[in-house]
Amino acid sequence: MSILKKLALATALTATMFAASPAMAQTKIALVVKSLGNGFFDAAAKGAEEAARELGDVEIIYTGPTTATAEGQIDIVNSLIAQNVNAIAISANDPDALVPVLKKAMDRGIAVISWDSGVAPEGRQLHLNPSDTDLIGETIIKLAADYLPEGGDVAILSASSTATNQNAWIEAAKKVLPEKFPGINLVATVYGDDDSVKSTNEAKGLIASYPNLKAIIAPTTVGVVAAAQVVTDENLIGKVNVTGLALPSEFKKFIDNGASQAVALWNPIDLGYSAVQIAYQLATGKATAEPGATVSIGRVGSITLDETNSAAMAAPFQFDKTNIEEFSKIY
Ligand code: RAM
């Protein structure tokens, strides 16, 4: 080999080493969402990037399937294991279907948490709920009941039928219905899979099937927009009130046009930020997931884990015509 070639090779090797070393020092955290193209998760990803900047040595891999299915997420988790990520923070499309692949990830030394929509305890080290599940369950019914003094028929338009978070909120809602909201009659629960087209069709179906429907409660940011658009298009403003969990930036126009009186949500940016703070600490051994442990979530505060290693971030906010404009500029 000529001296020039040797020199060139040495330079190339050094360049590779320099390029590789900062990357090797990085903690790679995958934020796996239910599906891509959902504004709620895009807002969470903003928070994740903010946490990464604050922590300094973190790379965020924001990923998810194109449709909200467990199968799609299983493929993604397998490829993240192959990429040797340090942590996986997942909002799961199914509490059980992901357990085997997430166990495999933990066996390989990858820190695994669920956030937003949980996986069963054996498939993760910790679960971060956005807010208290019972509180959200009651809030979504109250949002409808507040504008139905005489009571009436309401229906739920959910995300996918296996989504852990929506199912938990719906169960909590059903628990409080008979006692706290005796006039509210839940006539149906349907599933739009966090897909705009399917959610639109399901909302249309509800309106066609239940002529006395007074409110559609959609505890999903995708479903709530679809339902409000249907109510708008079918000239039902003032007849059917749409409510649930909505991203102010996407939903402001339906508070403005009266298709909805009020909705609620926690801060999705803070949720993504908190998930990364937690995943980072578990991956680097700075925190341990065990019942009773207090884990810092940076600027958002701290959480204390219950007996299932779960905790809730913060209370939801309510948005109506007095404040949605302000919040719509943030998320
Ligand atoms: C959708 C998703 C997400 C949920 C929000 C409220 O974006 O289903 O999991 O938390 O709605």
Tab-separated table of C-alpha atoms and ligand atoms in Angstrom:
chain	number	residue	atom	x	y	z
A	1	MET	CA	0.000	0.000	0.000
A	2	SER	CA	1.385	3.394	-0.915
A	3	ILE	CA	2.058	5.860	1.847
A	4	LEU	CA	-0.633	8.117	0.414
A	5	LYS	CA	-3.197	5.337	0.464
A	6	LYS	CA	-2.227	4.472	4.048
A	7	LEU	CA	-2.623	8.093	5.030
A	8	ALA	CA	-5.990	8.316	3.330
A	9	LEU	CA	-7.119	5.165	5.102
A	10	ALA	CA	-5.931	6.413	8.479
A	11	THR	CA	-7.722	9.732	7.935
A	12	ALA	CA	-10.885	7.938	6.937
A	13	LEU	CA	-10.713	5.694	10.006
A	14	THR	CA	-10.125	8.613	12.336
A	15	ALA	CA	-13.031	10.463	10.767
A	16	THR	CA	-15.277	7.441	11.306
A	17	MET	CA	-14.162	7.121	14.908
A	18	PHE	CA	-14.785	10.785	15.606
A	19	ALA	CA	-18.135	10.617	13.920
A	20	ALA	CA	-19.044	7.441	15.793
A	21	SER	CA	-17.994	8.373	19.297
A	22	PRO	CA	-20.572	11.059	20.113
A	23	ALA	CA	-23.280	8.822	18.662
A	24	MET	CA	-22.079	5.933	20.814
A	25	ALA	CA	-22.288	8.047	23.936
A	26	GLN	CA	-25.884	8.865	23.150
A	27	THR	CA	-28.892	7.310	24.802
A	28	LYS	CA	-31.253	6.304	22.028
A	29	ILE	CA	-34.855	6.586	23.131
A	30	ALA	CA	-37.634	5.398	20.818
A	31	LEU	CA	-40.981	7.109	21.206
A	32	VAL	CA	-43.380	4.581	19.686
A	33	VAL	CA	-46.840	6.006	19.058
A	34	LYS	CA	-50.177	4.392	18.211
A	35	SER	CA	-50.001	5.715	14.651
A	36	LEU	CA	-48.178	8.398	12.708
A	37	GLY	CA	-50.026	11.429	11.360
A	38	ASN	CA	-51.862	12.071	14.641
A	39	GLY	CA	-51.407	15.670	15.862
A	40	PHE	CA	-51.593	14.548	19.483
A	41	PHE	CA	-48.498	12.379	19.054
A	42	ASP	CA	-46.729	15.051	17.017
A	43	ALA	CA	-47.188	17.373	20.006
A	44	ALA	CA	-45.837	14.662	22.336
A	45	ALA	CA	-42.827	14.298	20.024
A	46	LYS	CA	-42.141	18.028	20.433
A	47	GLY	CA	-41.950	17.487	24.179
A	48	ALA	CA	-39.720	14.459	23.651
A	49	GLU	CA	-37.279	16.574	21.624
A	50	GLU	CA	-37.354	19.249	24.311
A	51	ALA	CA	-36.401	16.663	26.966
A	52	ALA	CA	-33.630	15.344	24.692
A	53	ARG	CA	-32.182	18.851	24.311
A	54	GLU	CA	-32.315	19.363	28.047
A	55	LEU	CA	-30.666	16.015	28.801
A	56	GLY	CA	-28.009	16.679	26.168
A	57	ASP	CA	-26.919	13.174	25.164
A	58	VAL	CA	-30.223	11.756	23.943
A	59	GLU	CA	-31.352	10.825	20.464
A	60	ILE	CA	-35.121	10.501	19.930
A	61	ILE	CA	-36.443	8.020	17.403
A	62	TYR	CA	-40.069	9.027	16.800
A	63	THR	CA	-41.872	6.133	15.173
A	64	GLY	CA	-45.163	4.293	14.839
A	65	PRO	CA	-47.239	2.334	12.346
A	66	THR	CA	-49.333	4.056	9.673
A	67	THR	CA	-52.515	2.588	11.159
A	68	ALA	CA	-53.172	2.121	14.875
A	69	THR	CA	-52.576	-1.625	15.177
A	70	ALA	CA	-50.625	-3.795	17.600
A	71	GLU	CA	-49.191	-5.804	14.678
A	72	GLY	CA	-47.600	-2.693	13.218
A	73	GLN	CA	-46.114	-1.795	16.601
A	74	ILE	CA	-44.719	-5.329	17.087
A	75	ASP	CA	-42.761	-5.026	13.810
A	76	ILE	CA	-41.446	-1.642	14.896
A	77	VAL	CA	-40.340	-2.872	18.325
A	78	ASN	CA	-38.513	-5.790	16.688
A	79	SER	CA	-36.609	-3.400	14.479
A	80	LEU	CA	-35.799	-1.134	17.445
A	81	ILE	CA	-34.363	-4.151	19.277
A	82	ALA	CA	-32.195	-4.847	16.212
A	83	GLN	CA	-31.054	-1.205	16.258
A	84	ASN	CA	-29.917	-1.563	19.886
A	85	VAL	CA	-31.890	1.363	21.223
A	86	ASN	CA	-31.461	2.044	24.929
A	87	ALA	CA	-35.091	2.680	25.754
A	88	ILE	CA	-38.550	2.224	24.279
A	89	ALA	CA	-41.434	4.430	25.402
A	90	ILE	CA	-44.634	3.159	23.823
A	91	SER	CA	-48.268	4.262	23.636
A	92	ALA	CA	-49.742	0.824	22.991
A	93	ASN	CA	-52.542	-0.228	20.661
A	94	ASP	CA	-53.209	-3.297	22.809
A	95	PRO	CA	-52.350	-4.082	26.449
A	96	ASP	CA	-51.453	-7.747	25.863
A	97	ALA	CA	-50.393	-8.272	22.247
A	98	LEU	CA	-47.189	-6.292	22.741
A	99	VAL	CA	-46.074	-8.061	25.902
A	100	PRO	CA	-43.914	-10.809	24.286
A	101	VAL	CA	-41.930	-8.434	22.063
A	102	LEU	CA	-41.484	-5.904	24.860
A	103	LYS	CA	-40.315	-8.688	27.184
A	104	LYS	CA	-37.760	-9.591	24.519
A	105	ALA	CA	-36.606	-5.952	24.508
A	106	MET	CA	-36.250	-5.925	28.304
A	107	ASP	CA	-34.325	-9.234	28.168
A	108	ARG	CA	-31.847	-7.494	25.857
A	109	GLY	CA	-31.335	-4.756	28.449
A	110	ILE	CA	-33.597	-2.149	26.843
A	111	ALA	CA	-35.545	0.020	29.292
A	112	VAL	CA	-39.266	-0.200	28.461
A	113	ILE	CA	-42.053	2.085	29.588
A	114	SER	CA	-45.561	2.660	28.342
A	115	TRP	CA	-47.113	6.111	28.379
A	116	ASP	CA	-50.532	7.437	27.310
A	117	SER	CA	-51.898	3.956	26.465
A	118	GLY	CA	-50.457	1.222	28.646
A	119	VAL	CA	-49.214	-2.331	28.268
A	120	ALA	CA	-49.791	-5.011	30.905
A	121	PRO	CA	-47.284	-4.779	33.801
A	122	GLU	CA	-45.266	-7.793	32.632
A	123	GLY	CA	-44.502	-6.016	29.338
A	124	ARG	CA	-43.017	-2.827	30.767
A	125	GLN	CA	-41.142	-1.451	33.755
A	126	LEU	CA	-43.384	1.537	34.321
A	127	HIS	CA	-46.533	3.155	32.932
A	128	LEU	CA	-47.149	6.881	32.774
A	129	ASN	CA	-50.812	7.835	32.616
A	130	PRO	CA	-51.517	11.357	31.406
A	131	SER	CA	-54.005	11.946	34.241
A	132	ASP	CA	-55.919	9.918	36.772
A	133	THR	CA	-58.053	7.369	34.869
A	134	ASP	CA	-61.171	7.787	37.043
A	135	LEU	CA	-60.929	11.546	36.730
A	136	ILE	CA	-60.819	11.371	32.920
A	137	GLY	CA	-63.707	8.893	32.880
A	138	GLU	CA	-65.843	11.237	34.943
A	139	THR	CA	-64.676	14.325	33.054
A	140	ILE	CA	-65.788	13.050	29.646
A	141	ILE	CA	-69.306	12.336	30.926
A	142	LYS	CA	-69.486	15.608	32.839
A	143	LEU	CA	-68.493	17.529	29.705
A	144	ALA	CA	-71.641	16.171	28.033
A	145	ALA	CA	-73.886	16.331	31.134
A	146	ASP	CA	-73.029	20.003	31.828
A	147	TYR	CA	-74.890	20.944	28.639
A	148	LEU	CA	-77.764	18.464	29.088
A	149	PRO	CA	-79.711	19.713	32.114
A	150	GLU	CA	-82.676	17.558	31.117
A	151	GLY	CA	-80.472	14.499	30.452
A	152	GLY	CA	-80.707	12.474	27.242
A	153	ASP	CA	-79.070	9.978	24.915
A	154	VAL	CA	-75.313	10.115	24.396
A	155	ALA	CA	-72.928	7.831	22.522
A	156	ILE	CA	-69.195	7.250	22.702
A	157	LEU	CA	-66.982	7.324	19.614
A	158	SER	CA	-63.706	5.754	20.730
A	159	ALA	CA	-60.339	4.953	19.136
A	160	SER	CA	-59.518	1.265	18.530
A	161	SER	CA	-61.424	-1.397	20.467
A	162	THR	CA	-58.184	-2.647	22.056
A	163	ALA	CA	-56.731	0.763	23.057
A	164	THR	CA	-55.845	0.484	26.743
A	165	ASN	CA	-56.352	4.140	27.573
A	166	GLN	CA	-59.750	4.679	25.914
A	167	ASN	CA	-61.063	1.384	27.294
A	168	ALA	CA	-59.993	2.334	30.809
A	169	TRP	CA	-61.629	5.777	30.524
A	170	ILE	CA	-64.851	4.285	29.134
A	171	GLU	CA	-64.972	1.753	31.947
A	172	ALA	CA	-64.432	4.531	34.494
A	173	ALA	CA	-67.138	6.611	32.805
A	174	LYS	CA	-69.639	3.749	32.942
A	175	LYS	CA	-68.905	3.305	36.642
A	176	VAL	CA	-69.945	6.856	37.560
A	177	LEU	CA	-72.853	7.141	35.137
A	178	PRO	CA	-75.747	5.607	37.121
A	179	GLU	CA	-75.019	7.373	40.377
A	180	LYS	CA	-73.618	10.745	39.369
A	181	PHE	CA	-75.359	11.264	36.025
A	182	PRO	CA	-78.671	9.386	36.242
A	183	GLY	CA	-80.247	11.387	33.405
A	184	ILE	CA	-77.528	10.498	30.916
A	185	ASN	CA	-78.339	7.470	28.807
A	186	LEU	CA	-75.345	5.891	27.064
A	187	VAL	CA	-76.861	4.241	23.991
A	188	ALA	CA	-73.772	2.974	22.144
A	189	THR	CA	-69.981	2.804	22.016
A	190	VAL	CA	-68.375	2.602	18.577
A	191	TYR	CA	-64.756	2.527	17.393
A	192	GLY	CA	-63.139	4.759	14.771
A	193	ASP	CA	-59.608	3.354	15.234
A	194	ASP	CA	-58.039	6.835	15.367
A	195	ASP	CA	-58.602	6.910	11.618
A	196	SER	CA	-60.398	9.979	10.243
A	197	VAL	CA	-62.395	8.147	7.594
A	198	LYS	CA	-63.519	5.324	9.881
A	199	SER	CA	-64.311	7.812	12.671
A	200	THR	CA	-66.378	9.922	10.257
A	201	ASN	CA	-68.357	6.876	9.134
A	202	GLU	CA	-68.930	5.765	12.713
A	203	ALA	CA	-70.140	9.243	13.708
A	204	LYS	CA	-72.538	9.278	10.735
A	205	GLY	CA	-73.760	5.823	11.774
A	206	LEU	CA	-74.494	7.006	15.310
A	207	ILE	CA	-76.499	9.958	14.045
A	208	ALA	CA	-78.479	7.761	11.663
A	209	SER	CA	-79.155	5.059	14.269
A	210	TYR	CA	-80.061	7.281	17.228
A	211	PRO	CA	-82.361	10.135	16.184
A	212	ASN	CA	-82.594	11.405	19.781
A	213	LEU	CA	-78.843	11.585	20.241
A	214	LYS	CA	-77.912	14.715	22.200
A	215	ALA	CA	-74.144	14.300	22.466
A	216	ILE	CA	-71.234	12.374	20.993
A	217	ILE	CA	-68.406	11.854	23.453
A	218	ALA	CA	-65.120	11.078	21.692
A	219	PRO	CA	-62.221	10.427	24.108
A	220	THR	CA	-59.791	10.587	21.193
A	221	THR	CA	-58.382	13.653	19.464
A	222	VAL	CA	-58.940	12.015	16.058
A	223	GLY	CA	-62.515	10.905	16.720
A	224	VAL	CA	-63.614	14.186	18.254
A	225	VAL	CA	-62.605	16.172	15.162
A	226	ALA	CA	-64.360	13.690	12.847
A	227	ALA	CA	-67.561	13.798	14.912
A	228	ALA	CA	-67.605	17.610	15.075
A	229	GLN	CA	-67.092	17.807	11.310
A	230	VAL	CA	-70.026	15.431	10.737
A	231	VAL	CA	-72.269	17.464	13.061
A	232	THR	CA	-71.227	20.611	11.192
A	233	ASP	CA	-71.760	19.081	7.737
A	234	GLU	CA	-75.128	17.584	8.658
A	235	ASN	CA	-76.394	20.917	10.088
A	236	LEU	CA	-76.803	19.442	13.544
A	237	ILE	CA	-75.090	22.249	15.468
A	238	GLY	CA	-77.246	22.962	18.526
A	239	LYS	CA	-78.856	19.522	18.299
A	240	VAL	CA	-75.878	17.208	18.871
A	241	ASN	CA	-73.080	18.488	21.087
A	242	VAL	CA	-69.663	16.964	20.407
A	243	THR	CA	-67.295	16.624	23.318
A	244	GLY	CA	-64.428	14.536	24.649
A	245	LEU	CA	-60.659	14.875	24.489
A	246	ALA	CA	-59.432	17.311	21.860
A	247	LEU	CA	-56.263	19.061	20.819
A	248	PRO	CA	-57.119	22.794	20.935
A	249	SER	CA	-55.155	23.583	17.746
A	250	GLU	CA	-57.225	21.061	15.771
A	251	PHE	CA	-60.526	21.681	17.523
A	252	LYS	CA	-60.796	25.454	17.953
A	253	LYS	CA	-62.982	25.827	14.850
A	254	PHE	CA	-65.639	23.550	16.361
A	255	ILE	CA	-65.827	25.540	19.575
A	256	ASP	CA	-66.035	28.650	17.387
A	257	ASN	CA	-68.859	27.277	15.223
A	258	GLY	CA	-70.796	25.812	18.156
A	259	ALA	CA	-70.512	22.118	17.185
A	260	SER	CA	-68.946	21.739	20.631
A	261	GLN	CA	-69.413	23.578	23.902
A	262	ALA	CA	-66.325	22.300	25.685
A	263	VAL	CA	-63.638	19.616	25.584
A	264	ALA	CA	-60.700	18.623	27.756
A	265	LEU	CA	-57.099	17.399	27.476
A	266	TRP	CA	-53.855	17.340	29.403
A	267	ASN	CA	-50.733	18.919	27.935
A	268	PRO	CA	-49.451	16.461	25.252
A	269	ILE	CA	-46.092	18.241	24.980
A	270	ASP	CA	-45.524	17.713	28.703
A	271	LEU	CA	-46.556	14.067	28.315
A	272	GLY	CA	-43.916	13.342	25.646
A	273	TYR	CA	-41.359	15.323	27.647
A	274	SER	CA	-42.133	13.344	30.814
A	275	ALA	CA	-42.008	9.977	29.022
A	276	VAL	CA	-38.499	10.737	27.770
A	277	GLN	CA	-37.336	12.005	31.170
A	278	ILE	CA	-38.451	8.725	32.726
A	279	ALA	CA	-37.118	6.468	29.951
A	280	TYR	CA	-33.736	8.205	30.152
A	281	GLN	CA	-33.408	7.701	33.882
A	282	LEU	CA	-34.343	4.026	33.668
A	283	ALA	CA	-31.971	3.433	30.753
A	284	THR	CA	-29.051	5.090	32.505
A	285	GLY	CA	-29.687	3.584	35.950
A	286	LYS	CA	-30.533	6.966	37.499
A	287	ALA	CA	-33.945	5.699	38.614
A	288	THR	CA	-35.485	2.325	39.405
A	289	ALA	CA	-39.070	1.361	38.683
A	290	GLU	CA	-40.492	-0.065	41.894
A	291	PRO	CA	-43.646	0.550	43.900
A	292	GLY	CA	-43.320	3.675	46.035
A	293	ALA	CA	-40.375	5.076	44.046
A	294	THR	CA	-40.427	8.770	43.201
A	295	VAL	CA	-39.168	9.578	39.715
A	296	SER	CA	-38.394	13.079	38.506
A	297	ILE	CA	-40.114	14.305	35.357
A	298	GLY	CA	-37.919	17.368	34.970
A	299	ARG	CA	-39.723	20.701	34.684
A	300	VAL	CA	-43.104	18.936	35.009
A	301	GLY	CA	-42.360	17.765	38.579
A	302	SER	CA	-42.216	14.179	39.815
A	303	ILE	CA	-44.319	11.036	39.985
A	304	THR	CA	-44.635	8.374	42.678
A	305	LEU	CA	-45.240	4.838	41.451
A	306	ASP	CA	-48.193	2.800	42.720
A	307	GLU	CA	-48.196	-0.967	43.276
A	308	THR	CA	-48.371	-1.577	39.501
A	309	ASN	CA	-45.484	0.841	38.836
A	310	SER	CA	-47.914	3.320	37.306
A	311	ALA	CA	-48.393	7.010	37.957
A	312	ALA	CA	-50.297	9.947	36.499
A	313	MET	CA	-48.750	13.162	35.188
A	314	ALA	CA	-51.271	15.937	35.815
A	315	ALA	CA	-54.945	16.934	35.759
A	316	PRO	CA	-56.631	17.678	32.417
A	317	PHE	CA	-57.605	21.217	31.387
A	318	GLN	CA	-61.022	22.136	30.096
A	319	PHE	CA	-61.290	24.229	26.930
A	320	ASP	CA	-64.261	26.311	25.860
A	321	LYS	CA	-64.815	29.593	24.077
A	322	THR	CA	-63.137	31.537	26.889
A	323	ASN	CA	-59.702	29.919	26.527
A	324	ILE	CA	-59.392	27.698	23.445
A	325	GLU	CA	-57.824	30.457	21.357
A	326	GLU	CA	-54.939	30.810	23.793
A	327	PHE	CA	-54.305	27.049	24.059
A	328	SER	CA	-54.678	26.485	20.314
A	329	LYS	CA	-51.434	28.407	19.836
A	330	ILE	CA	-49.542	25.975	22.062
A	331	TYR	CA	-50.806	22.514	21.089
B	1	RAM	C1	-55.725	10.147	20.460
B	1	RAM	C2	-55.018	8.888	20.896
B	1	RAM	C3	-54.318	9.052	22.228
B	1	RAM	C4	-55.208	9.712	23.245
B	1	RAM	C5	-55.736	11.020	22.716
B	1	RAM	C6	-56.670	11.696	23.692
B	1	RAM	O1	-54.819	11.040	19.912
B	1	RAM	O2	-55.954	7.854	20.967
B	1	RAM	O3	-53.899	7.797	22.690
B	1	RAM	O4	-54.551	9.907	24.466
B	1	RAM	O5	-56.449	10.762	21.505
